[in-house]
Coordinates of C-alpha atoms in Angstrom, one line a residue:
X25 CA 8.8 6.4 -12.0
X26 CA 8.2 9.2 -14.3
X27 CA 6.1 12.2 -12.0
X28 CA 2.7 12.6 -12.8
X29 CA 2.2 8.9 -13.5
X30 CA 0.2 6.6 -11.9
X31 CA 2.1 3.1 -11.5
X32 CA 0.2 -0.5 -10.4
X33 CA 2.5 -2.9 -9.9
X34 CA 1.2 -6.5 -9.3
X35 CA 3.4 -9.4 -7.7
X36 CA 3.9 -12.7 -9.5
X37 CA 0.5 -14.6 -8.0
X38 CA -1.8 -11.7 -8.6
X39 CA -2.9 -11.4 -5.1
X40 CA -0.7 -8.2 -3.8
X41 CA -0.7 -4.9 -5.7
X42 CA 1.2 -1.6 -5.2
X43 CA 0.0 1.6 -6.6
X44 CA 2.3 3.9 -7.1
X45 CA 1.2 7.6 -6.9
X46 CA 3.0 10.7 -8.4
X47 CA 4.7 12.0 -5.6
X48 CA 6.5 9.0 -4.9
X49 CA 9.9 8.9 -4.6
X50 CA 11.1 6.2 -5.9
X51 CA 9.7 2.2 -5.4
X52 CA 13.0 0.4 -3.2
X53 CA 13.9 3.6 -1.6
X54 CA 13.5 2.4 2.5
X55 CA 11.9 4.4 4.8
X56 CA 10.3 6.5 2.8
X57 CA 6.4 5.3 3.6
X58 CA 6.3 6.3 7.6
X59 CA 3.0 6.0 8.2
X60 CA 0.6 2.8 7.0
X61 CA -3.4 3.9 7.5
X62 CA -5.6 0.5 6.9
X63 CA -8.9 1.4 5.3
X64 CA -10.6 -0.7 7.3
X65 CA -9.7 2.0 10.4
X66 CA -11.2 4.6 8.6
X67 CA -14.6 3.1 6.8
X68 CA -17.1 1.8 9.2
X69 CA -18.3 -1.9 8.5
X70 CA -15.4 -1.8 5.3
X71 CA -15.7 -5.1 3.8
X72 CA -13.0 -5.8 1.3
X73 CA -9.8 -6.7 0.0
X74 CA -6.9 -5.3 3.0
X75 CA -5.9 -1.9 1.7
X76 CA -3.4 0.3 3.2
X77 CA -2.4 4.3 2.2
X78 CA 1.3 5.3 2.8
X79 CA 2.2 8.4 3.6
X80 CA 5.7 10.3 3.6
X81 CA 7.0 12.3 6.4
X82 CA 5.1 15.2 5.4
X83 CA 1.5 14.0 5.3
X84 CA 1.3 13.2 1.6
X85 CA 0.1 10.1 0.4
X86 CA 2.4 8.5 -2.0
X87 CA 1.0 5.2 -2.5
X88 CA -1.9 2.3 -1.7
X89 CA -1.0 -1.2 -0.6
X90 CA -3.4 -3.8 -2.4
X91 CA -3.8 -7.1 -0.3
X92 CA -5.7 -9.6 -1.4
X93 CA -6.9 -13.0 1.0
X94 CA -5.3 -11.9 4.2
X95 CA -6.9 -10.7 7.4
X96 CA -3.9 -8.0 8.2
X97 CA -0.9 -6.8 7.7
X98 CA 0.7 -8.7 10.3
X99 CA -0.2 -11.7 8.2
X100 CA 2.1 -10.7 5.3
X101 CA 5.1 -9.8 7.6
X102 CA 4.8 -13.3 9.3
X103 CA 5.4 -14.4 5.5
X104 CA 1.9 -16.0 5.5
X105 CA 1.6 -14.8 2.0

């Protein structure tokens, strides 16, 4: 991804999203997201879509995790999605 672009990328049945901020080191690059804040943690009484911000090993955000119909993360892991 070209810095200083903002990237959504959207799977195949619409219900997941990625965006991809500028800072971002690359989309497939493992381990580079080490720290997954759900909005829901931070926003008392949030009631929406699951939304999670990554963050790098330095504290900047480089991305937000778009999750539509699930209840959590877990969810998507156990492949319920």
């Amino acid at each position: 991804m070209k810095k200083n672009k903002i990237n959504l990328e959207v799977n195949g049945d619409g219900d997941m999203a990625y965006l991809v901020l500028p800072n971002h080191p690359g989309m497939g690059k493992a381990g580079v997201a080490v720290r997954h804040v759900a909005l829901r943690t931070i926003i008392e009484n949030y009631q929406g879509p699951e939304i999670y911000l990554d963050f790098d090993s330095d504290g900047n955000m480089i991305g937000m995790e778009f999750f539509i119909g699930l209840k959590n993360i877990n969810e998507r892991k156990r492949g319920k999605c």
